[in-house]
Amino acid sequence: MIHSTKSSDELRSVRNSRYILLCKLLLVIGTSFLLVFGSLTIIDHMYLLGTILLGCMSLGYVALYQLHRHDNIRFGIIAINSLCVVLSLTLLITGGRENTGIFWVYPLLAINIFINRFRTAVLLYGCFLIICGVLLLTPFSGLLLASYSSTEAIRIEFTLAALYLICLATLHSEERAQAMLIAMHDADMHKMAFFDTLTGLPNRWNIKDRLESLLHSSKAPDRHVGLLYIDLDNFKKVNDNYGHDMGDQLLGTFSARLRQLAEELNPSFQLELGRMAGDEFVVVVNGPHLINRTREVAERILQLFEEGLPVQGISHSVYASIGIALYPQHAETASELIHRADLAMYQAKGNGRNRFEYYSDALAGELRDQDRIESALRVALKHNFFSLVFMPMYDCQTLEIVGLEVLLRAENLQSDGIGPDRFIQIAEKTSLIKEIDLWVISNALERLVELQSATGFSGKLCINISGVELHNELFPAQVKALFNTYGVTPSSVEFEITETAFVVDDNKSRTILNELRALGISLALDDFGTGFTAFRQLINYPADCLKIDRSFVNDLFSANVARHKMVRIIEELAELYELRVVAEGVETQEQLDYLQQIGCDWVQGYFLSRPLPWPEMLSLMSNPDPVIK
């Protein structure tokens, strides 16, 4: 309710500002009138009335000064009330100039009623009306300096009473309208604060409050709470390819299906839904037998995606990764329950997506390791603990070194046996991978300049970049700036991107690749053959080279005929598309002989050379025998 209270205060602040302005205006007009009217009254030798009028004027100026300086609405209203009551009674008692003072009492009464709250106006001006009646209609009329006939006195009292009732009725209606406006505004603000505007589902704050309430009421041994944390897979691609409007409609479609599922399973499952943020949703399951119930709910949610999510006549291949955490088995508070379900969801993503995973202590340990590695990567970037090693690439027929693959090492992680296969995956889950990619490119180009100067090297420098860069619009410009800094010819560099990072019909990726290609950089598909749509990629993306995955080279002489034939199939496919072929993981003479026989272009592997640190690489390049055995 904090947001609602804040919104009410804001509306009241607007109203108070209006009242302050009104009070200032009334004081300016009133004091000006009192100055003129009081002066004329004294000139007419009505010293008592004139003195009172000028005294009220002086008090009005003091009130105006204080109101202007402090903007205290209560002080302003009290000052005006006091002045108007004194002035009205004075005009009634003295009659004013030529007995016309009573005509000024009516507007003064109306003005003062409208600057007060209803209850204050009822009490204050009810008392004023009684005093006027006593002075006009009782023996106390002898206190009046002006003379009023009984008919005039009755008419004045009746007019004051009628004006009093009319103004109060109007003020009451205005306050009711104001209260209704505040209530409606509070309701809107409450909805905005606790419900998602796109789907109408409870938002993160609402879900957390509801969970805390459920956990508090679920202390009994047979009462438990389960939380399913849902993240939509491939949703970002829908946004990138079709725009955010399409993405919003897709979220609406999914939330509608989720609501329908909840209606089918309730009340026995006691499901509550919510949208945490973006494409992340939660389902709360309340009651006994949580393992079975949460599993059934997760399976039913995954079934919602089996035929895709249709939006504007297009069926989108969107899926879900679901993490499940249970109270009290996995968490003791609402925040812990949400966090651990979120962790389990990321584990589901890491295990292949379109699945669900339960939180476990082993998962927590793995995630702690990830946090530790992420921290080490940040330290490596800050203190330059990264280093490069270079894997020579050889012409398959002549065994001359024709290229160098740049490989990254983190010195502060090597002692724990953590290599790039592990830490790159973690870096890709954060923004660190972009910084690491630029560090690698910058340092690799610096080494290339040194190598070309020292040995006249004219081959390719092959640099691995993350698939994350395929959606980084700034990446081509950043690469161009680095090439300009080091004065390197782009055609001497090749970027290697894993084949599994490519997605057919991903327009943003294709745009990034074409921009890199336009700079003159060649592109290689790394680990080719391991993706699900490998052969179609060649039609859709500007590749210059295919790198056969080491697993296929390793199976060249295995009993698995299909994998044995894969190397030749890739070679023939590359020949068809006029692409260069590089075989990774060559570790025996037999493998090298076979690759030479089928016409492979380049080879690399431990049989030829291990990855070398920079000093050894320079030594190798000056060695007439290109092969280390």
XYZ file of C-alpha atoms in Angstrom:
629
model
C 0.000 0.000 0.000
C 3.030 2.293 0.058
C 2.497 3.254 -3.598
C -1.197 4.042 -2.993
C -0.432 6.197 0.046
C 2.199 8.049 -1.931
C -0.232 8.710 -4.792
C -2.899 9.984 -2.341
C -0.377 12.320 -0.774
C 0.556 13.617 -4.215
C -3.092 14.418 -5.016
C -3.558 16.117 -1.652
C -0.381 18.069 -2.280
C -1.859 19.343 -5.549
C -5.021 20.347 -3.708
C -3.040 22.116 -0.982
C -1.049 23.995 -3.617
C -4.330 25.199 -5.096
C -5.540 26.304 -1.671
C -2.297 28.141 -0.961
C -2.599 30.022 -4.246
C -6.255 30.812 -3.489
C -5.391 32.065 0.007
C -2.652 34.300 -1.364
C -5.013 35.714 -3.981
C -7.748 36.357 -1.407
C -5.302 38.050 0.952
C -3.966 40.301 -1.813
C -7.462 41.321 -2.946
C -8.783 41.577 0.614
C -5.954 43.697 2.010
C -6.117 46.018 -1.008
C -9.863 46.435 -0.500
C -9.437 46.987 3.247
C -6.814 49.671 2.637
C -9.110 51.628 0.335
C -12.321 51.010 2.266
C -10.707 51.658 5.664
C -9.162 54.933 4.491
C -12.496 56.160 3.070
C -14.261 55.173 6.281
C -11.864 57.227 8.407
C -12.253 60.175 6.018
C -16.016 59.901 6.675
C -15.243 60.183 10.435
C -16.222 56.562 11.138
C -13.098 56.041 13.201
C -14.022 52.791 14.947
C -14.914 50.959 11.741
C -11.993 52.476 9.863
C -9.541 51.482 12.576
C -10.850 47.902 12.595
C -10.637 47.711 8.794
C -7.074 49.010 8.700
C -6.128 46.695 11.562
C -7.513 43.735 9.622
C -5.539 44.973 6.629
C -2.316 44.960 8.661
C -2.987 41.445 9.919
C -3.714 40.422 6.336
C -0.322 41.678 5.175
C 1.398 39.784 7.990
C -0.525 36.621 7.065
C 0.321 37.088 3.381
C 4.028 37.448 4.188
C 4.065 34.340 6.366
C 2.095 32.333 3.802
C 4.416 33.375 0.989
C 7.486 32.513 3.042
C 6.436 29.162 4.514
C 3.571 27.928 2.266
C 1.736 26.761 5.397
C -1.821 26.121 4.239
C -3.200 25.780 7.773
C -1.772 29.150 8.784
C -3.245 30.748 5.664
C -6.718 29.335 6.263
C -6.689 30.282 9.964
C -5.604 33.823 9.064
C -8.349 34.256 6.461
C -10.980 32.715 8.759
C -10.026 35.073 11.567
C -10.004 38.148 9.352
C -13.295 37.304 7.685
C -15.106 36.511 10.944
C -13.863 39.724 12.566
C -14.612 41.743 9.441
C -18.061 40.198 8.969
C -19.085 40.801 12.584
C -17.721 44.346 12.399
C -19.720 45.063 9.240
C -22.830 43.529 10.796
C -22.478 45.504 14.037
C -21.500 48.858 12.513
C -23.496 48.569 9.321
C -20.553 49.825 7.286
C -20.772 52.915 5.178
C -24.363 54.026 4.707
C -25.556 50.781 6.323
C -24.365 48.671 3.324
C -21.919 46.516 5.277
C -24.294 43.560 5.388
C -23.971 43.142 1.611
C -20.246 42.431 2.070
C -20.928 39.762 4.666
C -22.512 37.385 2.136
C -19.481 36.996 -0.220
C -17.144 36.836 2.781
C -19.192 33.956 4.184
C -19.219 32.090 0.849
C -15.483 32.546 0.281
C -14.593 31.302 3.737
C -16.818 28.261 3.534
C -15.111 27.150 0.311
C -11.554 27.438 1.630
C -12.322 25.122 4.581
C -12.964 21.412 4.876
C -16.626 20.458 5.254
C -16.608 19.670 8.975
C -14.627 22.798 9.826
C -17.013 24.925 7.768
C -20.063 23.396 9.502
C -18.721 24.131 12.980
C -17.165 27.533 12.314
C -19.948 29.072 10.302
C -22.669 27.373 12.275
C -21.335 29.271 15.267
C -21.147 32.452 13.165
C -24.777 32.003 12.109
C -25.863 31.556 15.741
C -23.980 34.693 16.802
C -25.638 36.661 13.997
C -29.045 35.359 15.083
C -28.401 36.360 18.680
C -27.341 39.862 17.637
C -30.213 40.355 15.178
C -33.195 38.574 16.761
C -32.711 38.804 20.543
C -32.457 41.615 23.073
C -28.712 41.576 22.447
C -29.499 43.592 19.296
C -28.890 46.605 21.482
C -25.182 45.925 20.999
C -25.521 46.777 17.312
C -24.401 50.233 16.243
C -26.427 49.910 13.036
C -30.190 49.837 13.124
C -32.109 46.970 11.466
C -35.859 46.583 11.393
C -37.272 43.233 12.491
C -38.083 42.424 8.872
C -34.534 43.253 7.794
C -33.099 41.209 10.643
C -35.181 38.156 9.718
C -34.285 38.579 6.030
C -30.556 38.852 6.846
C -30.626 35.766 9.084
C -32.623 33.771 6.530
C -30.281 34.820 3.700
C -27.218 33.884 5.753
C -28.746 30.497 6.612
C -29.704 29.787 2.986
C -26.265 30.802 1.733
C -24.717 28.689 4.498
C -26.669 25.582 3.450
C -26.098 26.063 -0.295
C -22.354 26.563 0.125
C -22.063 23.604 2.497
C -23.951 21.343 0.074
C -21.643 22.402 -2.747
C -18.561 21.916 -0.563
C -19.772 18.473 0.520
C -20.283 17.419 -3.117
C -16.839 18.707 -4.052
C -15.188 16.814 -1.204
C -17.023 13.602 -2.114
C -15.898 13.993 -5.729
C -12.348 14.636 -4.542
C -12.457 11.576 -2.275
C -13.814 9.462 -5.125
C -11.071 10.739 -7.427
C -8.413 9.872 -4.840
C -9.963 6.427 -4.310
C -10.003 5.761 -8.068
C -6.452 7.020 -8.375
C -5.388 4.842 -5.449
C -7.037 1.840 -7.092
C -5.202 2.547 -10.356
C -1.914 3.034 -8.548
C -2.481 -0.132 -6.531
C -3.100 -2.021 -9.754
C 0.026 -0.535 -11.316
C 2.061 -1.255 -8.186
C 0.917 -4.842 -7.666
C -0.281 -6.074 -11.072
C 1.447 -6.378 -14.417
C -0.067 -3.942 -16.911
C 0.512 -6.184 -19.943
C -0.910 -9.492 -18.689
C -2.971 -8.408 -15.689
C -1.169 -10.984 -13.542
C 0.227 -10.175 -10.082
C 3.716 -8.689 -10.372
C 6.918 -9.443 -8.469
C 5.984 -7.394 -5.372
C 2.501 -8.868 -5.203
C 3.818 -12.407 -5.567
C 6.425 -11.845 -2.872
C 3.819 -10.460 -0.459
C 1.496 -13.361 -1.234
C 4.290 -15.889 -0.724
C 5.202 -14.367 2.625
C 1.572 -14.662 3.669
C 1.379 -18.277 2.490
C 4.609 -19.237 4.227
C 3.378 -17.653 7.432
C 0.129 -19.639 7.247
C 1.864 -22.867 6.175
C 3.693 -23.647 9.407
C 1.567 -26.759 9.968
C 3.412 -30.015 9.127
C 1.012 -30.927 6.318
C 1.033 -27.497 4.650
C 3.672 -26.714 2.039
C 4.271 -24.249 -0.791
C 5.901 -24.860 -4.151
C 7.116 -22.241 -6.616
C 7.596 -22.821 -10.352
C 9.811 -20.197 -11.991
C 9.200 -20.099 -15.763
C 11.425 -18.477 -18.383
C 10.448 -18.497 -22.058
C 13.167 -19.848 -24.352
C 13.663 -18.150 -27.762
C 11.479 -15.205 -26.708
C 14.305 -12.751 -27.392
C 14.509 -14.010 -30.972
C 10.819 -13.248 -31.460
C 11.436 -9.706 -30.198
C 14.491 -9.277 -32.423
C 12.902 -10.699 -35.567
C 9.320 -9.443 -35.295
C 9.459 -6.474 -32.936
C 8.389 -5.824 -29.364
C 4.695 -5.532 -30.227
C 4.725 -9.126 -31.415
C 6.645 -10.089 -28.274
C 4.043 -8.409 -26.065
C 1.238 -10.233 -27.853
C 3.095 -13.509 -27.396
C 3.385 -12.859 -23.650
C -0.339 -12.140 -23.583
C -1.071 -15.398 -25.403
C 1.040 -17.399 -22.976
C -0.466 -15.724 -19.902
C -3.964 -16.488 -21.237
C -3.023 -20.160 -21.657
C -1.506 -20.170 -18.183
C -4.726 -18.729 -16.744
C -6.778 -21.360 -18.544
C -4.545 -24.096 -17.135
C -4.923 -22.676 -13.625
C -8.716 -22.677 -14.006
C -8.610 -26.334 -15.068
C -6.437 -27.413 -12.126
C -8.009 -25.242 -9.429
C -9.311 -25.432 -6.754
C -7.627 -28.732 -5.913
C -4.133 -27.463 -6.867
C -4.617 -23.964 -5.411
C -2.521 -22.340 -8.148
C -1.621 -18.659 -8.120
C 0.043 -16.988 -11.102
C 2.365 -14.035 -11.522
C 4.715 -12.310 -13.942
C 8.097 -11.479 -12.441
C 9.612 -9.485 -15.322
C 10.098 -9.697 -19.077
C 9.461 -13.295 -20.136
C 9.628 -14.678 -16.586
C 6.498 -16.028 -14.885
C 5.794 -17.902 -11.657
C 3.187 -20.390 -10.511
C 2.581 -20.894 -6.794
C 1.281 -24.300 -5.707
C -0.161 -24.419 -2.206
C -1.008 -27.617 -0.365
C 0.176 -31.167 0.382
C 1.892 -33.680 -1.946
C 3.970 -30.947 -3.561
C 6.421 -33.176 -5.426
C 3.660 -34.806 -7.458
C 1.659 -31.619 -7.855
C 4.520 -29.420 -8.980
C 5.713 -32.092 -11.409
C 2.246 -32.386 -12.949
C 1.881 -28.611 -13.233
C 5.342 -28.300 -14.842
C 4.526 -31.034 -17.362
C 1.216 -29.379 -18.215
C 2.971 -26.033 -18.727
C 5.513 -27.594 -21.094
C 2.618 -29.100 -23.061
C 1.322 -25.576 -23.725
C 4.262 -25.074 -26.108
C 4.059 -28.347 -28.048
C 2.302 -26.788 -31.047
C 3.960 -23.382 -30.708
C 2.401 -20.098 -29.623
C 0.293 -18.549 -32.424
C 0.389 -14.766 -32.790
C -0.929 -12.926 -35.874
C -1.124 -16.160 -37.835
C 2.468 -17.152 -37.057
C 3.242 -20.135 -34.839
C 6.349 -19.230 -32.837
C 8.716 -21.950 -31.629
C 8.926 -20.743 -28.065
C 9.520 -23.121 -25.172
C 9.960 -22.931 -21.414
C 12.629 -23.673 -18.850
C 11.124 -24.213 -15.405
C 12.836 -24.188 -12.022
C 11.029 -25.574 -8.974
C 11.715 -24.873 -5.303
C 9.701 -26.134 -2.336
C 8.974 -24.777 1.120
C 10.211 -25.791 3.649
C 12.567 -28.286 1.974
C 14.542 -25.727 -0.034
C 13.876 -22.340 1.567
C 12.630 -20.678 4.728
C 11.609 -17.274 3.357
C 9.787 -15.972 0.298
C 12.940 -14.331 -1.072
C 14.910 -17.570 -0.721
C 12.133 -19.555 -2.389
C 12.052 -17.201 -5.391
C 15.843 -17.120 -5.657
C 16.236 -20.889 -5.512
C 13.474 -21.528 -8.019
C 15.243 -19.015 -10.264
C 18.528 -20.911 -9.843
C 16.815 -24.182 -10.729
C 15.375 -22.516 -13.830
C 18.872 -21.580 -15.018
C 19.926 -25.159 -14.430
C 17.053 -26.294 -16.662
C 18.277 -23.901 -19.351
C 21.795 -25.250 -19.032
C 20.557 -28.824 -19.337
C 18.928 -28.296 -22.707
C 15.891 -26.044 -22.162
C 12.225 -27.027 -22.603
C 12.372 -28.921 -19.316
C 12.032 -28.488 -15.560
C 14.501 -28.967 -12.729
C 14.132 -29.073 -8.954
C 16.448 -27.085 -6.743
C 19.068 -29.175 -4.945
C 22.115 -28.611 -2.752
C 24.305 -29.913 -5.584
C 22.817 -27.266 -7.849
C 23.522 -24.638 -5.206
C 27.148 -25.777 -5.050
C 27.485 -25.576 -8.814
C 26.011 -22.102 -8.850
C 28.397 -21.017 -6.103
C 31.228 -22.269 -8.307
C 29.847 -20.205 -11.163
C 29.791 -17.115 -8.963
C 33.374 -17.782 -7.908
C 34.487 -18.179 -11.527
C 32.643 -15.020 -12.534
C 34.434 -13.098 -9.775
C 37.768 -14.537 -10.925
C 37.045 -13.411 -14.494
C 36.364 -9.884 -13.297
C 39.664 -9.933 -11.419
C 41.443 -11.266 -14.519
C 40.078 -8.409 -16.619
C 40.979 -5.804 -14.029
C 44.489 -7.066 -13.241
C 45.392 -8.500 -16.669
C 45.517 -12.144 -15.575
C 44.433 -13.293 -19.019
C 47.001 -14.607 -21.484
C 46.974 -15.927 -25.041
C 48.378 -19.130 -26.468
C 48.573 -19.954 -30.156
C 47.688 -23.200 -31.926
C 49.457 -23.497 -35.306
C 47.314 -24.454 -38.302
C 49.045 -26.312 -41.124
C 48.508 -26.736 -44.820
C 47.352 -30.355 -45.015
C 49.581 -31.204 -47.990
C 52.780 -29.201 -47.398
C 52.576 -28.961 -43.579
C 53.530 -25.292 -43.735
C 52.088 -23.064 -41.036
C 49.319 -21.063 -42.700
C 47.399 -19.847 -39.692
C 47.349 -19.424 -35.935
C 44.318 -20.017 -33.750
C 44.238 -17.728 -30.729
C 43.245 -19.450 -27.480
C 42.534 -17.768 -24.149
C 43.839 -18.746 -20.724
C 43.010 -17.302 -17.286
C 46.066 -17.594 -15.048
C 44.091 -17.182 -11.813
C 41.816 -20.116 -12.760
C 44.389 -22.510 -14.224
C 45.557 -23.616 -10.765
C 42.033 -24.923 -10.111
C 41.987 -26.773 -13.421
C 39.369 -24.443 -14.898
C 39.895 -23.868 -18.607
C 38.142 -21.839 -21.294
C 35.554 -24.550 -21.992
C 34.219 -23.843 -18.504
C 34.809 -20.151 -17.893
C 33.671 -18.993 -21.343
C 30.241 -20.544 -20.735
C 29.930 -18.579 -17.511
C 31.190 -15.374 -19.127
C 28.536 -15.736 -21.829
C 25.815 -15.635 -19.195
C 26.975 -12.175 -18.161
C 28.186 -9.042 -19.903
C 31.772 -10.144 -19.244
C 32.051 -12.036 -22.520
C 31.881 -8.807 -24.517
C 34.772 -7.309 -22.566
C 36.728 -10.554 -22.871
C 36.177 -10.750 -26.640
C 37.501 -7.218 -27.109
C 40.487 -7.969 -24.850
C 41.323 -11.063 -26.910
C 40.972 -9.265 -30.251
C 43.059 -6.302 -29.090
C 45.906 -8.427 -27.707
C 45.806 -10.847 -30.647
C 46.127 -7.987 -33.153
C 49.058 -6.602 -31.188
C 50.788 -10.009 -31.411
C 49.988 -10.268 -35.122
C 51.688 -6.934 -35.809
C 54.739 -8.151 -33.892
C 54.755 -11.496 -35.724
C 54.429 -9.923 -39.164
C 57.236 -7.515 -38.372
C 59.552 -10.241 -37.019
C 58.904 -13.088 -39.492
C 56.932 -11.694 -42.406
C 54.035 -14.004 -41.511
C 51.309 -13.783 -44.172
C 48.847 -16.387 -42.892
C 45.574 -16.062 -41.037
C 45.133 -15.147 -37.411
C 42.018 -17.025 -36.272
C 40.177 -15.576 -33.284
C 37.254 -17.240 -31.530
C 34.356 -14.900 -30.745
C 31.255 -15.617 -28.732
C 27.864 -16.147 -30.327
C 26.690 -13.340 -28.041
C 28.379 -10.883 -30.404
C 25.933 -11.878 -33.145
C 23.356 -9.775 -31.297
C 25.721 -6.977 -30.302
C 25.094 -4.119 -32.724
C 28.181 -2.263 -31.481
C 30.554 -5.140 -32.187
C 31.425 -4.420 -35.874
C 32.270 -0.789 -35.089
C 34.373 -1.825 -32.089
C 36.275 -4.332 -34.239
C 36.866 -1.739 -36.947
C 38.267 0.679 -34.368
C 40.726 -1.964 -33.117
C 41.914 -2.741 -36.651
C 42.498 0.967 -37.228
C 44.374 1.254 -33.922
C 46.852 -1.513 -34.784
C 46.954 -0.910 -38.533
C 46.103 -4.544 -39.306
C 44.670 -5.585 -42.667
C 41.273 -7.234 -41.921
C 41.829 -9.913 -44.574
C 44.628 -11.357 -42.428
C 42.143 -12.155 -39.642
C 39.439 -14.790 -39.417
C 36.709 -14.901 -36.786
C 35.610 -18.348 -35.644
C 32.037 -18.763 -34.417
C 30.630 -22.071 -33.209
C 28.125 -23.558 -35.612
C 25.633 -24.070 -32.783
C 25.472 -20.277 -32.260
C 23.806 -19.836 -35.653
C 20.051 -19.822 -35.990
C 18.308 -19.943 -39.342
C 16.337 -16.803 -40.230
C 18.006 -14.770 -37.480
C 18.178 -11.457 -39.303
C 20.184 -9.645 -36.628
C 22.931 -12.287 -36.646
C 23.091 -12.202 -40.419
C 23.383 -8.406 -40.369
C 26.276 -8.489 -37.883
C 28.100 -11.139 -39.912
C 27.663 -9.215 -43.152
C 29.070 -6.077 -41.504
C 32.129 -8.023 -40.327
C 32.510 -9.553 -43.784
C 32.288 -6.079 -45.321
C 35.308 -5.051 -43.234
C 37.296 -7.782 -44.997
C 37.320 -10.312 -42.141
C 36.758 -13.935 -43.132
C 34.371 -16.100 -41.114
C 34.697 -19.722 -40.042
C 32.049 -22.067 -38.677
C 33.710 -23.796 -35.729
C 32.768 -27.311 -34.501
C 30.892 -27.839 -37.754
C 28.543 -30.811 -37.841
C 27.545 -30.663 -34.177
C 24.485 -28.428 -34.704
C 20.980 -29.509 -35.558
C 20.707 -27.441 -38.734
C 24.303 -27.465 -39.855
C 23.911 -27.827 -43.593
C 21.202 -25.190 -43.944
C 23.489 -22.618 -42.304
C 25.695 -22.505 -45.380
C 22.842 -21.076 -47.422
C 21.884 -18.480 -44.870
C 25.219 -17.205 -43.566
C 28.383 -15.726 -45.164
C 30.855 -18.458 -44.164
C 34.347 -18.785 -45.688
C 35.572 -21.830 -43.808
C 34.289 -24.982 -42.106
C 36.143 -26.404 -39.115
C 35.397 -30.106 -38.693
C 34.758 -30.877 -35.031
C 37.481 -32.944 -33.345
C 34.949 -35.632 -32.395
C 34.495 -36.555 -36.073
C 38.259 -36.667 -36.658
C 38.620 -38.872 -33.587
C 36.004 -41.300 -35.005
C 37.627 -41.593 -38.435
C 38.486 -45.251 -37.900
C 35.761 -46.155 -35.402
C 33.035 -48.749 -35.861
C 30.450 -45.987 -36.144
C 30.105 -45.789 -39.924
C 27.915 -42.688 -39.874
C 30.437 -40.657 -37.885
C 33.282 -42.089 -39.955
C 31.605 -40.811 -43.117
C 30.853 -37.365 -41.667
C 34.339 -35.996 -42.400
C 34.081 -36.906 -46.085
C 30.532 -35.512 -46.279
C 31.667 -32.176 -44.828
C 34.631 -32.096 -47.207
C 32.368 -32.669 -50.214
C 29.889 -30.082 -48.957
C 32.659 -27.514 -48.540
C 33.901 -28.240 -52.042
C 30.373 -27.692 -53.360
C 30.167 -24.278 -51.674
C 33.823 -23.440 -52.379
C 34.717 -23.225 -48.695
C 38.008 -23.945 -46.986
C 38.042 -26.956 -44.621
C 40.044 -27.190 -41.400
C 40.194 -30.447 -39.445
C 40.632 -30.066 -35.679
C 42.052 -32.589 -33.250
C 44.554 -34.422 -35.479
C 46.446 -36.682 -33.080
C 47.790 -39.566 -35.223
C 49.664 -40.105 -38.467
C 46.772 -42.222 -39.749
C 44.331 -39.365 -39.304
C 46.677 -36.968 -41.079
C 47.189 -39.415 -43.967
C 43.436 -39.834 -44.417
C 42.794 -36.095 -44.387
C 45.533 -35.566 -46.971
C 43.978 -38.286 -49.105
C 40.480 -36.725 -49.190
C 41.866 -33.247 -49.919
C 41.373 -31.445 -46.605
C 42.815 -27.905 -46.755
C 44.191 -27.198 -43.274
C 44.777 -29.305 -40.166
C 45.604 -28.684 -36.525
C 46.085 -30.873 -33.495
C 48.533 -32.139 -30.883
C 50.152 -34.491 -33.414
C 51.418 -31.385 -35.177
C 51.752 -28.904 -32.322
C 50.245 -28.154 -28.948
C 49.063 -24.592 -28.172
C 52.159 -22.473 -27.577
C 52.790 -19.399 -25.450
C 53.978 -16.379 -27.363
C 57.779 -16.792 -26.986
C 57.612 -20.421 -28.162
C 55.358 -19.402 -31.030
C 57.930 -16.913 -32.272
C 60.623 -19.592 -31.983
C 58.527 -22.071 -33.972
C 57.861 -19.559 -36.740
C 61.605 -19.097 -37.237
C 62.212 -22.888 -37.280
C 62.639 -24.348 -40.784
C 60.889 -27.565 -39.652
C 57.258 -26.516 -39.207
C 56.147 -29.629 -37.330
C 56.860 -30.379 -33.673
C 56.600 -34.003 -32.672
